[in-house]
mmCIF file with all atom_site columns, N, CA and C in Angstrom:
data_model
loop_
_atom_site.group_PDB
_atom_site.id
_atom_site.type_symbol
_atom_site.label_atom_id
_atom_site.label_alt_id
_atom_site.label_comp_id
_atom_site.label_asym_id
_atom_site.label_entity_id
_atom_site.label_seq_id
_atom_site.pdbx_PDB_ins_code
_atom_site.Cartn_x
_atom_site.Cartn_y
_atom_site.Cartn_z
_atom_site.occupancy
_atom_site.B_iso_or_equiv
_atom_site.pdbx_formal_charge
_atom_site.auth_seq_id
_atom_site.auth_comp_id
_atom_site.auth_asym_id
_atom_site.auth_atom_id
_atom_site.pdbx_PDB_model_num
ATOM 1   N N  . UNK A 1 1  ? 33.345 84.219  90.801 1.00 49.00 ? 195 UNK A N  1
ATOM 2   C CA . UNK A 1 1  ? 33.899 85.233  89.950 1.00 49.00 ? 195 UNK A CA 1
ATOM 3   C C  . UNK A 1 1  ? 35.418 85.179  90.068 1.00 49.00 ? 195 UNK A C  1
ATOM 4   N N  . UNK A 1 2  ? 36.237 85.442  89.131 1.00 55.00 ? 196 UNK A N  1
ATOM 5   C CA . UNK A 1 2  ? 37.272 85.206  88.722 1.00 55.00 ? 196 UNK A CA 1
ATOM 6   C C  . UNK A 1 2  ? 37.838 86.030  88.483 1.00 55.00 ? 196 UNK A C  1
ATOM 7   N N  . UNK A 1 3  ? 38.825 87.363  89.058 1.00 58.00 ? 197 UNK A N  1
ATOM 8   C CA . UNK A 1 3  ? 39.389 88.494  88.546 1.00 58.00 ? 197 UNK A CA 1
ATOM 9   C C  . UNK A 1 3  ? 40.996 88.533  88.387 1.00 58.00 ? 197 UNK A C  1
ATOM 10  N N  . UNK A 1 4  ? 41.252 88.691  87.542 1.00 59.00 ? 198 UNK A N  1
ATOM 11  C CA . UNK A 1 4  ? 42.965 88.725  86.751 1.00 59.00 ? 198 UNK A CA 1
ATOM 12  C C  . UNK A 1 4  ? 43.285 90.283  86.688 1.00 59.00 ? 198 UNK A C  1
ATOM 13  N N  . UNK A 1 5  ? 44.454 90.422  87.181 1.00 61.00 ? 199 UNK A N  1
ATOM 14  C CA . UNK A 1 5  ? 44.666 91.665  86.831 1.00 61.00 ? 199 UNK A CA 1
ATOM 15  C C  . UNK A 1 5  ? 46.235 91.889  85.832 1.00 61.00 ? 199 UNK A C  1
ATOM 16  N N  . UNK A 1 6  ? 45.899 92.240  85.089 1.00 59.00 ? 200 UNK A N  1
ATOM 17  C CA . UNK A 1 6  ? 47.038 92.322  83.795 1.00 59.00 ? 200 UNK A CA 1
ATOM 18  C C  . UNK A 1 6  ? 47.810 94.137  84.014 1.00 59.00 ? 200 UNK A C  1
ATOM 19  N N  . UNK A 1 7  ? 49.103 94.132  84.503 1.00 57.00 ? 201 UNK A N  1
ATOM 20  C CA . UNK A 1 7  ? 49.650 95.405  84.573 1.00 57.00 ? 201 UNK A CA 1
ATOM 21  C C  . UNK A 1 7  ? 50.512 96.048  82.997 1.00 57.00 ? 201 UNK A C  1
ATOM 22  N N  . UNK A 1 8  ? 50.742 96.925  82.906 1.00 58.00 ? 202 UNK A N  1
ATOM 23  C CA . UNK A 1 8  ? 51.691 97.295  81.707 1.00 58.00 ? 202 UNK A CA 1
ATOM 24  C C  . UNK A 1 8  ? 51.893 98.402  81.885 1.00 58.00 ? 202 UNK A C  1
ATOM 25  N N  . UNK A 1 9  ? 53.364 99.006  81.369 1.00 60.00 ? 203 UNK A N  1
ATOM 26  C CA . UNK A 1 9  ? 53.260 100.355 81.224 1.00 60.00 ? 203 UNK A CA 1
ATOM 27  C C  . UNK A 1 9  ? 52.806 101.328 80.437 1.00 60.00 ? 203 UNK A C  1
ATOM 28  N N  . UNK A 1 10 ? 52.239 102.201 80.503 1.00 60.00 ? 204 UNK A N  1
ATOM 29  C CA . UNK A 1 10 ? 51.597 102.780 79.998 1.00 60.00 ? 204 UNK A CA 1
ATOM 30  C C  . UNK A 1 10 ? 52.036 103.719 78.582 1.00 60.00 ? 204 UNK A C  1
ATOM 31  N N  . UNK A 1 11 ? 51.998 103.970 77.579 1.00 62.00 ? 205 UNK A N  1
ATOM 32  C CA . UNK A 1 11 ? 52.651 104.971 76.434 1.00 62.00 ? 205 UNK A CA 1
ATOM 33  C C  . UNK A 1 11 ? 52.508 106.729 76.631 1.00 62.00 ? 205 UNK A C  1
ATOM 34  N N  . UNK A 1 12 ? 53.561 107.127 77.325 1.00 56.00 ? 206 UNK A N  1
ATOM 35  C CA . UNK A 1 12 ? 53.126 108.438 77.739 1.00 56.00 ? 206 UNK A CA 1
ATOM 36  C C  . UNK A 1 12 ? 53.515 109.417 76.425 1.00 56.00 ? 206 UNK A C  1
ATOM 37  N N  . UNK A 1 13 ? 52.179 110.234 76.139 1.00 55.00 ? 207 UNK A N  1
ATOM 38  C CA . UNK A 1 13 ? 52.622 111.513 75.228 1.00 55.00 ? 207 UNK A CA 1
ATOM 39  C C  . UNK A 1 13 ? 53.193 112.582 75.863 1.00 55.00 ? 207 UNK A C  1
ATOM 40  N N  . UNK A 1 14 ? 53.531 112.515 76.833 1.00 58.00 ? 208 UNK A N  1
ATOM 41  C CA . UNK A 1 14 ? 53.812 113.728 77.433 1.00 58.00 ? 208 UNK A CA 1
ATOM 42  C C  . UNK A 1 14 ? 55.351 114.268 77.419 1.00 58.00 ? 208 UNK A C  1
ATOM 43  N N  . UNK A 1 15 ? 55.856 113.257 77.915 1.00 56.00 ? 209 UNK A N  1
ATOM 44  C CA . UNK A 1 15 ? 57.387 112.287 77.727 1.00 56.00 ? 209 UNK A CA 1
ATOM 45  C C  . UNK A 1 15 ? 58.224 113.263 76.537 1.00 56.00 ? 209 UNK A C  1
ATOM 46  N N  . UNK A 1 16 ? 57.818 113.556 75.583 1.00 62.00 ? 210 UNK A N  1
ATOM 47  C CA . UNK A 1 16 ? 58.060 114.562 74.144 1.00 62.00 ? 210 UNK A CA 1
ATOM 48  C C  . UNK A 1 16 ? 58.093 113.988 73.051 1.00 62.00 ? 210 UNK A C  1
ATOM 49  N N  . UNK A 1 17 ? 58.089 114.795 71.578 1.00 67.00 ? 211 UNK A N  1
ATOM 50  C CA . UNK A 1 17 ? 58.038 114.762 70.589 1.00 67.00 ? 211 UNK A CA 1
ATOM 51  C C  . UNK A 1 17 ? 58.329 112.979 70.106 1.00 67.00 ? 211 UNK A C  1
ATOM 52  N N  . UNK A 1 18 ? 59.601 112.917 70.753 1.00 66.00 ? 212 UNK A N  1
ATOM 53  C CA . UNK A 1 18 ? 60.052 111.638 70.057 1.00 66.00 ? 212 UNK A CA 1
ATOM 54  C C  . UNK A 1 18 ? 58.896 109.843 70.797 1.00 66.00 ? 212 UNK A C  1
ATOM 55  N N  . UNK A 1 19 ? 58.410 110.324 71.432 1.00 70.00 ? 213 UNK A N  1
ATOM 56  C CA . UNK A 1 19 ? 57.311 109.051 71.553 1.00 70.00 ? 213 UNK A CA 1
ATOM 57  C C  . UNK A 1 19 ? 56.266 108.987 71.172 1.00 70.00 ? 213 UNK A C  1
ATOM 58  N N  . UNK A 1 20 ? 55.520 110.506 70.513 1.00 76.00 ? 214 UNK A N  1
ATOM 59  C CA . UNK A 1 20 ? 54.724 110.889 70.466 1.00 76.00 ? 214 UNK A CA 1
ATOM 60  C C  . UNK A 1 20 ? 54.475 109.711 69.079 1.00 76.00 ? 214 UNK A C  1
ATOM 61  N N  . UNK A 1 21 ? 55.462 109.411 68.322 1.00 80.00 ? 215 UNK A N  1
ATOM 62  C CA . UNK A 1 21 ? 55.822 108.272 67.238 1.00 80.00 ? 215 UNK A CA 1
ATOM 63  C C  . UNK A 1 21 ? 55.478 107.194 67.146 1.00 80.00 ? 215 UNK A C  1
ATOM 64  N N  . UNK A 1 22 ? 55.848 107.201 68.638 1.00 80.00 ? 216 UNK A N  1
ATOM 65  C CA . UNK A 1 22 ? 56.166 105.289 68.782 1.00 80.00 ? 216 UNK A CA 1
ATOM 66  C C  . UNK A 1 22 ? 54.456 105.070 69.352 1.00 80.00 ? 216 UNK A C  1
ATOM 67  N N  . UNK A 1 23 ? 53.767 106.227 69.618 1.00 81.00 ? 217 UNK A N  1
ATOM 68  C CA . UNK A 1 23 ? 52.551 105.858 70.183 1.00 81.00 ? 217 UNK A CA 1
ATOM 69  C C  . UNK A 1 23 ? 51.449 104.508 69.664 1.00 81.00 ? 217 UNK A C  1
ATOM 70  N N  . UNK A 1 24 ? 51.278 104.723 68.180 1.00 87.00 ? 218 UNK A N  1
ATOM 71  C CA . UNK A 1 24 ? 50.609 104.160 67.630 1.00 87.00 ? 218 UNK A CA 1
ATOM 72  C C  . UNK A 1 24 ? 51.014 102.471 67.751 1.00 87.00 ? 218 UNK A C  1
ATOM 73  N N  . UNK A 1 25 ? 52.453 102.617 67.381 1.00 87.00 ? 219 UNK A N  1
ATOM 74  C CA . UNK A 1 25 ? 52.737 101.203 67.413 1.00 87.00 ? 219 UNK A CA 1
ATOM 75  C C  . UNK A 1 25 ? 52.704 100.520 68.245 1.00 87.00 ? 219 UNK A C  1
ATOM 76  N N  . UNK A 1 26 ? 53.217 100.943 69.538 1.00 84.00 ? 220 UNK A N  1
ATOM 77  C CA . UNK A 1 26 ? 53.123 100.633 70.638 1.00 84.00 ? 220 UNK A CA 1
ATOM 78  C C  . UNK A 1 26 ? 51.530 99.555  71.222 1.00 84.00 ? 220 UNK A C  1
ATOM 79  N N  . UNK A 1 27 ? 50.989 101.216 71.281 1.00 86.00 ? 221 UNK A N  1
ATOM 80  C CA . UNK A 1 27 ? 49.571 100.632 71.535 1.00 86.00 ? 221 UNK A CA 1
ATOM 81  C C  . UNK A 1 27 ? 49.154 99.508  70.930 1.00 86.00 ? 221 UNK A C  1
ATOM 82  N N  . UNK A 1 28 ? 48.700 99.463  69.799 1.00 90.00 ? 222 UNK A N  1
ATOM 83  C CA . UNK A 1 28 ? 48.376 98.485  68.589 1.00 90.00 ? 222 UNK A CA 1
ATOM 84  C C  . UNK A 1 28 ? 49.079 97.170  69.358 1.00 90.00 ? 222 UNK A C  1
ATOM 85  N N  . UNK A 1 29 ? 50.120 96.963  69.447 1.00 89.00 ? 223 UNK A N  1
ATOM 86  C CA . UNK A 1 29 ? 51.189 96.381  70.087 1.00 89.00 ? 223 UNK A CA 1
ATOM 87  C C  . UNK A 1 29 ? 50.633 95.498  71.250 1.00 89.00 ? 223 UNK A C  1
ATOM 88  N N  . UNK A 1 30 ? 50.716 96.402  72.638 1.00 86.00 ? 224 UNK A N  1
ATOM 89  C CA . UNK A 1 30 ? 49.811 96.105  73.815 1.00 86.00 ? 224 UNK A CA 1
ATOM 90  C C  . UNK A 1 30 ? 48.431 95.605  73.820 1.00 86.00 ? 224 UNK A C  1
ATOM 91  N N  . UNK A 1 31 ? 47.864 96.074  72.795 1.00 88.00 ? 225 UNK A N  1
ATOM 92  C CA . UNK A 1 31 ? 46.241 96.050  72.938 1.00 88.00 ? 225 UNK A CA 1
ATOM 93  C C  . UNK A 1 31 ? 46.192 94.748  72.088 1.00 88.00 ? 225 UNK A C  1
ATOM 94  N N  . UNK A 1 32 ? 46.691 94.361  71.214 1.00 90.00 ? 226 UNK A N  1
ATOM 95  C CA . UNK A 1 32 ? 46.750 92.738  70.670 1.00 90.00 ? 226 UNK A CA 1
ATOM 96  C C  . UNK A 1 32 ? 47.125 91.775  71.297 1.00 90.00 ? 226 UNK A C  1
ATOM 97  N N  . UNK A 1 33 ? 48.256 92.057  72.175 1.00 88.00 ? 227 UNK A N  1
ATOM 98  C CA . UNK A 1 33 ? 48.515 91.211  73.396 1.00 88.00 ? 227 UNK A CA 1
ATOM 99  C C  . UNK A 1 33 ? 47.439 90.871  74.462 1.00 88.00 ? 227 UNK A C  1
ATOM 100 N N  . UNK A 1 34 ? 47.270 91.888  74.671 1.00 86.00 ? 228 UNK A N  1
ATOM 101 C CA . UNK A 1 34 ? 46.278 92.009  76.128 1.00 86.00 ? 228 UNK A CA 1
ATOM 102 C C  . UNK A 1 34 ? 44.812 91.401  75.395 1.00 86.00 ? 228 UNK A C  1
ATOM 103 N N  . UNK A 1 35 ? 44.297 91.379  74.585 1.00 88.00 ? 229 UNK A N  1
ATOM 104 C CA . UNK A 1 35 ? 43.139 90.742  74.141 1.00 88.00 ? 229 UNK A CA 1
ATOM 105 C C  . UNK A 1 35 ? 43.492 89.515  73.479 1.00 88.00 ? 229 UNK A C  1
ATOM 106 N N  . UNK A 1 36 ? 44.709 88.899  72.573 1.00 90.00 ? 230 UNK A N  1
ATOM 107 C CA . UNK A 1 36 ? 44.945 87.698  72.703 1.00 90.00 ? 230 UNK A CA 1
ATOM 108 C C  . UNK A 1 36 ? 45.178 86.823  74.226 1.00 90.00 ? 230 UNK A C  1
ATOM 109 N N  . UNK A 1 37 ? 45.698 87.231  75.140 1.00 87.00 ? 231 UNK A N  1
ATOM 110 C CA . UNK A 1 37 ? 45.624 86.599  76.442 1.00 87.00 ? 231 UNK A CA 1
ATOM 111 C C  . UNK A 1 37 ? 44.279 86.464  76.895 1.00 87.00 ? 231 UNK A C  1
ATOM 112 N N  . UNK A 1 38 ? 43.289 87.255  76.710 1.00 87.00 ? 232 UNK A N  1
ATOM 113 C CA . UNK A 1 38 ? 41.895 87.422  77.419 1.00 87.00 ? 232 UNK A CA 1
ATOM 114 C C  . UNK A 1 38 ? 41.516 85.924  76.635 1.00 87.00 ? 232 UNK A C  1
ATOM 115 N N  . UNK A 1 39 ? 41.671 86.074  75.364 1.00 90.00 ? 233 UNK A N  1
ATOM 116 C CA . UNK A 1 39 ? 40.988 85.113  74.297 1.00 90.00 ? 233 UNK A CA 1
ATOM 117 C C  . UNK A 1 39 ? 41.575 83.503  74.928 1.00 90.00 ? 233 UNK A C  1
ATOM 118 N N  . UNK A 1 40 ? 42.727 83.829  75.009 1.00 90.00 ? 234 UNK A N  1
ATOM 119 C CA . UNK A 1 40 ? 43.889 82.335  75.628 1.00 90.00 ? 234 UNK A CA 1
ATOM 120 C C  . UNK A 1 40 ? 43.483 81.702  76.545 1.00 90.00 ? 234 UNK A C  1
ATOM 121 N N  . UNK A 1 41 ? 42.746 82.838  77.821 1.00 87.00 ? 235 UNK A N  1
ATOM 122 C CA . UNK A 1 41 ? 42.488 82.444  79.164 1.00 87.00 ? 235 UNK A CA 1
ATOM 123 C C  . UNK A 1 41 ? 40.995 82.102  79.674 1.00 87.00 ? 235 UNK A C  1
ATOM 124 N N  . UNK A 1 42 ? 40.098 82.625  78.560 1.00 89.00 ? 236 UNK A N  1
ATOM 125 C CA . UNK A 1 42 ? 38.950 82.503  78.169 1.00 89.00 ? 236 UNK A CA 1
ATOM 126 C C  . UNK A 1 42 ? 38.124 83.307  78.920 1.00 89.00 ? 236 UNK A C  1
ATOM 127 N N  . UNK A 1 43 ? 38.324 84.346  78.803 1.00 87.00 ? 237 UNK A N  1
ATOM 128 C CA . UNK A 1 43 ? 37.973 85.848  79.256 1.00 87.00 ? 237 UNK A CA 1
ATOM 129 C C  . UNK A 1 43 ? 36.514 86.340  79.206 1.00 87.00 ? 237 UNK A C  1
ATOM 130 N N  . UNK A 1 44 ? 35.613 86.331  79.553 1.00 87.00 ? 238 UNK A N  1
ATOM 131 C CA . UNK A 1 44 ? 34.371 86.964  78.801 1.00 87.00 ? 238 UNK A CA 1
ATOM 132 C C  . UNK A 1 44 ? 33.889 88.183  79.198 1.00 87.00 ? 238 UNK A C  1
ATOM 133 N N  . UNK A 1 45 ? 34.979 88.973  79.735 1.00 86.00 ? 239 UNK A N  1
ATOM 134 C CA . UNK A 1 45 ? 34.612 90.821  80.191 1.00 86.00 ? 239 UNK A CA 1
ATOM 135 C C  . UNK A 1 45 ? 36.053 91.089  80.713 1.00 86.00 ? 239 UNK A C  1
ATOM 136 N N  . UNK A 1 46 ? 36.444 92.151  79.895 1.00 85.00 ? 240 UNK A N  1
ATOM 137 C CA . UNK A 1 46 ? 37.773 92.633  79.885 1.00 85.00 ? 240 UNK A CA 1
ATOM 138 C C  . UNK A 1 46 ? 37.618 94.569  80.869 1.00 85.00 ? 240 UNK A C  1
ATOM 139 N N  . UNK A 1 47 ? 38.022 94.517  81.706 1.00 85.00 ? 241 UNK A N  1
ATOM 140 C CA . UNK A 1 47 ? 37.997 96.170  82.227 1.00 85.00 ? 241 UNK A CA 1
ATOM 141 C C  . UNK A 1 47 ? 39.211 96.386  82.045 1.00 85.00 ? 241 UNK A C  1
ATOM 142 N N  . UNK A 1 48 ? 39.298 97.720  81.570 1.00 84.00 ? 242 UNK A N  1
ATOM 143 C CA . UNK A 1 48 ? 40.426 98.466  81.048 1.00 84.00 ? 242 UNK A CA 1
ATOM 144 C C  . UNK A 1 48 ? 40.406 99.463  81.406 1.00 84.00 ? 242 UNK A C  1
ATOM 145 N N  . UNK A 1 49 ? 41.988 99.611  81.728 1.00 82.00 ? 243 UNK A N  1
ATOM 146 C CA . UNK A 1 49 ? 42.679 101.636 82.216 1.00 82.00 ? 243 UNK A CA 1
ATOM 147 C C  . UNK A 1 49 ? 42.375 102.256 81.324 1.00 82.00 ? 243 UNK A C  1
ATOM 148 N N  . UNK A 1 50 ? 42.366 102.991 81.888 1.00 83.00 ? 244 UNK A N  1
ATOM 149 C CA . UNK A 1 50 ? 42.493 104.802 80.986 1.00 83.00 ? 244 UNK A CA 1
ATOM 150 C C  . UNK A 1 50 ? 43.658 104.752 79.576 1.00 83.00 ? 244 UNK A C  1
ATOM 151 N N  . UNK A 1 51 ? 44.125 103.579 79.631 1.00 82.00 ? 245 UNK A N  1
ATOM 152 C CA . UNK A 1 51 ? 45.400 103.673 78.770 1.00 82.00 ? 245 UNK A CA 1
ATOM 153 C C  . UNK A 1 51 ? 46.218 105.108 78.362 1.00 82.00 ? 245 UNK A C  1
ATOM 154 N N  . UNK A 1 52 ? 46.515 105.471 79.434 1.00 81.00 ? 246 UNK A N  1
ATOM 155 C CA . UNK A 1 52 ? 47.604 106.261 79.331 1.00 81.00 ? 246 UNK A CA 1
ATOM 156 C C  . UNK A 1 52 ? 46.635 108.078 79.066 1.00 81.00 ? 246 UNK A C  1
ATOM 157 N N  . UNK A 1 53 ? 45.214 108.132 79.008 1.00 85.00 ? 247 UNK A N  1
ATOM 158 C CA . UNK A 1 53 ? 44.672 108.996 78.727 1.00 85.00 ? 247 UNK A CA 1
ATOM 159 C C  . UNK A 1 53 ? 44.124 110.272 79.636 1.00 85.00 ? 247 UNK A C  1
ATOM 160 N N  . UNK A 1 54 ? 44.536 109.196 80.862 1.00 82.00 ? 248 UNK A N  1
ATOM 161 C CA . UNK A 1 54 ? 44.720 110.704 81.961 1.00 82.00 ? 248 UNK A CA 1
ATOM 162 C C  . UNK A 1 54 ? 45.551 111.480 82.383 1.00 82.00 ? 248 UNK A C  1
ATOM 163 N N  . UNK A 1 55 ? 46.395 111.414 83.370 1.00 81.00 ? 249 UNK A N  1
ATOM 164 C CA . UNK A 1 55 ? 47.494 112.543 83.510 1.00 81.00 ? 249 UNK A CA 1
ATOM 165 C C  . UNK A 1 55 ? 48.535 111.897 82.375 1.00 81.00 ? 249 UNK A C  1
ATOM 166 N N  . UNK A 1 56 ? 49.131 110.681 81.658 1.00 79.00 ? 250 UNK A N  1
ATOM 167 C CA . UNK A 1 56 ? 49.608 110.608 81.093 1.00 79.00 ? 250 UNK A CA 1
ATOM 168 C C  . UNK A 1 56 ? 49.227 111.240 79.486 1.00 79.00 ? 250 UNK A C  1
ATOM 169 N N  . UNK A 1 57 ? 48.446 112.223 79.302 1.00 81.00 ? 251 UNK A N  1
ATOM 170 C CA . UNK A 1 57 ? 47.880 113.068 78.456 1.00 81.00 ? 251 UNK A CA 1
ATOM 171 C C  . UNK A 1 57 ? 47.653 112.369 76.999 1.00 81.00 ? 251 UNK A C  1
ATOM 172 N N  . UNK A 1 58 ? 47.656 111.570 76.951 1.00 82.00 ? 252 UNK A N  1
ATOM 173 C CA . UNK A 1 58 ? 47.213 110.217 75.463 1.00 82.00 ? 252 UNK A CA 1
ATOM 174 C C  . UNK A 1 58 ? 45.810 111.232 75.196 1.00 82.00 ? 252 UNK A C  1
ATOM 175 N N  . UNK A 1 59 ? 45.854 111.106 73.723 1.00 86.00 ? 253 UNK A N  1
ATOM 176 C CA . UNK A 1 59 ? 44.044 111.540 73.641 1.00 86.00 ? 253 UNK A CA 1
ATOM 177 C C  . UNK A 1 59 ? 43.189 110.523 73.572 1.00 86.00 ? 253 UNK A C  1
ATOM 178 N N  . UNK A 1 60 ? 42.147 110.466 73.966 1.00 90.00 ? 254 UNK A N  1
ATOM 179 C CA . UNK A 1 60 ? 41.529 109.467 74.270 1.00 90.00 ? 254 UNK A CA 1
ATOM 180 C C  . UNK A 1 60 ? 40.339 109.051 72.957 1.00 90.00 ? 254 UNK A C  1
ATOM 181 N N  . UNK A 1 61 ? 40.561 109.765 71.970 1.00 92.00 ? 255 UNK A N  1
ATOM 182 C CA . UNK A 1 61 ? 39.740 109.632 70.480 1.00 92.00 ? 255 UNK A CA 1
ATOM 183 C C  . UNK A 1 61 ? 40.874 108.662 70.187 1.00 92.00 ? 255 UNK A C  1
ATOM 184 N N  . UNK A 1 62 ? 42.213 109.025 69.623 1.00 89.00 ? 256 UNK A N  1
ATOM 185 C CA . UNK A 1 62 ? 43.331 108.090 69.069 1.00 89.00 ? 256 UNK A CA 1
ATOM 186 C C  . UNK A 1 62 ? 43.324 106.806 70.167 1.00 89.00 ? 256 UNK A C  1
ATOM 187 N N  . UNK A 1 63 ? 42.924 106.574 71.038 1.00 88.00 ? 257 UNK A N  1
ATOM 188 C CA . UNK A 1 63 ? 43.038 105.435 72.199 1.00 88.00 ? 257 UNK A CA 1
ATOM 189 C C  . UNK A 1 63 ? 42.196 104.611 71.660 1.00 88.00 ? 257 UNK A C  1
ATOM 190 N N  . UNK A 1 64 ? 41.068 105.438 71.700 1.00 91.00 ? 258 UNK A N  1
ATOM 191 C CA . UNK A 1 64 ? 39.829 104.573 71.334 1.00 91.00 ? 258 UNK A CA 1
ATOM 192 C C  . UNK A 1 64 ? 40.041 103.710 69.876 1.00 91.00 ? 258 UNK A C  1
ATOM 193 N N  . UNK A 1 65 ? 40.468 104.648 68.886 1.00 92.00 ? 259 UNK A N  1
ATOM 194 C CA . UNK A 1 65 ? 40.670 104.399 67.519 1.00 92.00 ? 259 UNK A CA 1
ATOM 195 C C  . UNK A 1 65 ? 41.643 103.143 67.622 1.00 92.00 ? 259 UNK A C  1
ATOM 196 N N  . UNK A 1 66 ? 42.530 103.073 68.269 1.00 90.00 ? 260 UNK A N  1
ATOM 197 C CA . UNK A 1 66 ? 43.645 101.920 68.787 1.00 90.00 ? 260 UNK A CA 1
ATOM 198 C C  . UNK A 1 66 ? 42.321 100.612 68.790 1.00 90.00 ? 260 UNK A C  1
ATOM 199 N N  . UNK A 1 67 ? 41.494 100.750 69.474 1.00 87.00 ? 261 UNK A N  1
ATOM 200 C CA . UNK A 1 67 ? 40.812 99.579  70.062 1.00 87.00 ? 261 UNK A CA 1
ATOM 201 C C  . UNK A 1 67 ? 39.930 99.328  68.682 1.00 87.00 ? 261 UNK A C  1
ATOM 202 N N  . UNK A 1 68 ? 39.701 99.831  68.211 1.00 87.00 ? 262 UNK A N  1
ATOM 203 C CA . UNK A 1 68 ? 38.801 100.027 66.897 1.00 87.00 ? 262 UNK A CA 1
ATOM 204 C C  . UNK A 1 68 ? 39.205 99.700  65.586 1.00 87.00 ? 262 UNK A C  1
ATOM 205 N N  . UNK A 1 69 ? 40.247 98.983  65.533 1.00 75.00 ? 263 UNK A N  1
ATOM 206 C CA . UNK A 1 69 ? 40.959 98.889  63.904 1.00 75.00 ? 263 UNK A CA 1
ATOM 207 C C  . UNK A 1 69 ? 41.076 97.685  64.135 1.00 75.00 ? 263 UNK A C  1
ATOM 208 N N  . UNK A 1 70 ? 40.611 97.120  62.320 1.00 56.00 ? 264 UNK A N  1
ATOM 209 C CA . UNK A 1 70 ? 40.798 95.826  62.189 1.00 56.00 ? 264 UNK A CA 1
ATOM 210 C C  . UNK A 1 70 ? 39.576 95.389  62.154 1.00 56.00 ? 264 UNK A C  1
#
């Protein structure tokens, strides 16, 4: 077994109004990266953080929806 661990920072809503913006893009952003590398490295089970949906207060419906488009 083979485990990689991929770090990033996280998109905090909490932070205020003005990131609350950049959230979407961001994510979208990260989450195309991080699954083109899986695809690159030949990945076949990806575990994933909370992305930003616990104390960093992200909602975790719009998180999900992130992973879900396209």
């Amino acid at each position: 077994m083979l485990i990689e661990v991929l770090w990033h920072k996280n998109v905090v809503s909490r932070e205020g109004k003005e990131n609350i913006k950049k959230i979407p893009e961001v994510m979208l952003n990260r989450i195309e990266k991080i699954l083109i590398l899986a695809i690159l490295e030949g990945c076949d089970a990806i575990v994933l953080g909370a992305y930003g949906c616990g104390v960093f207060g992200n909602n975790p419906h719009s998180v999900a929806g992130y992973f879900n488009t396209g």
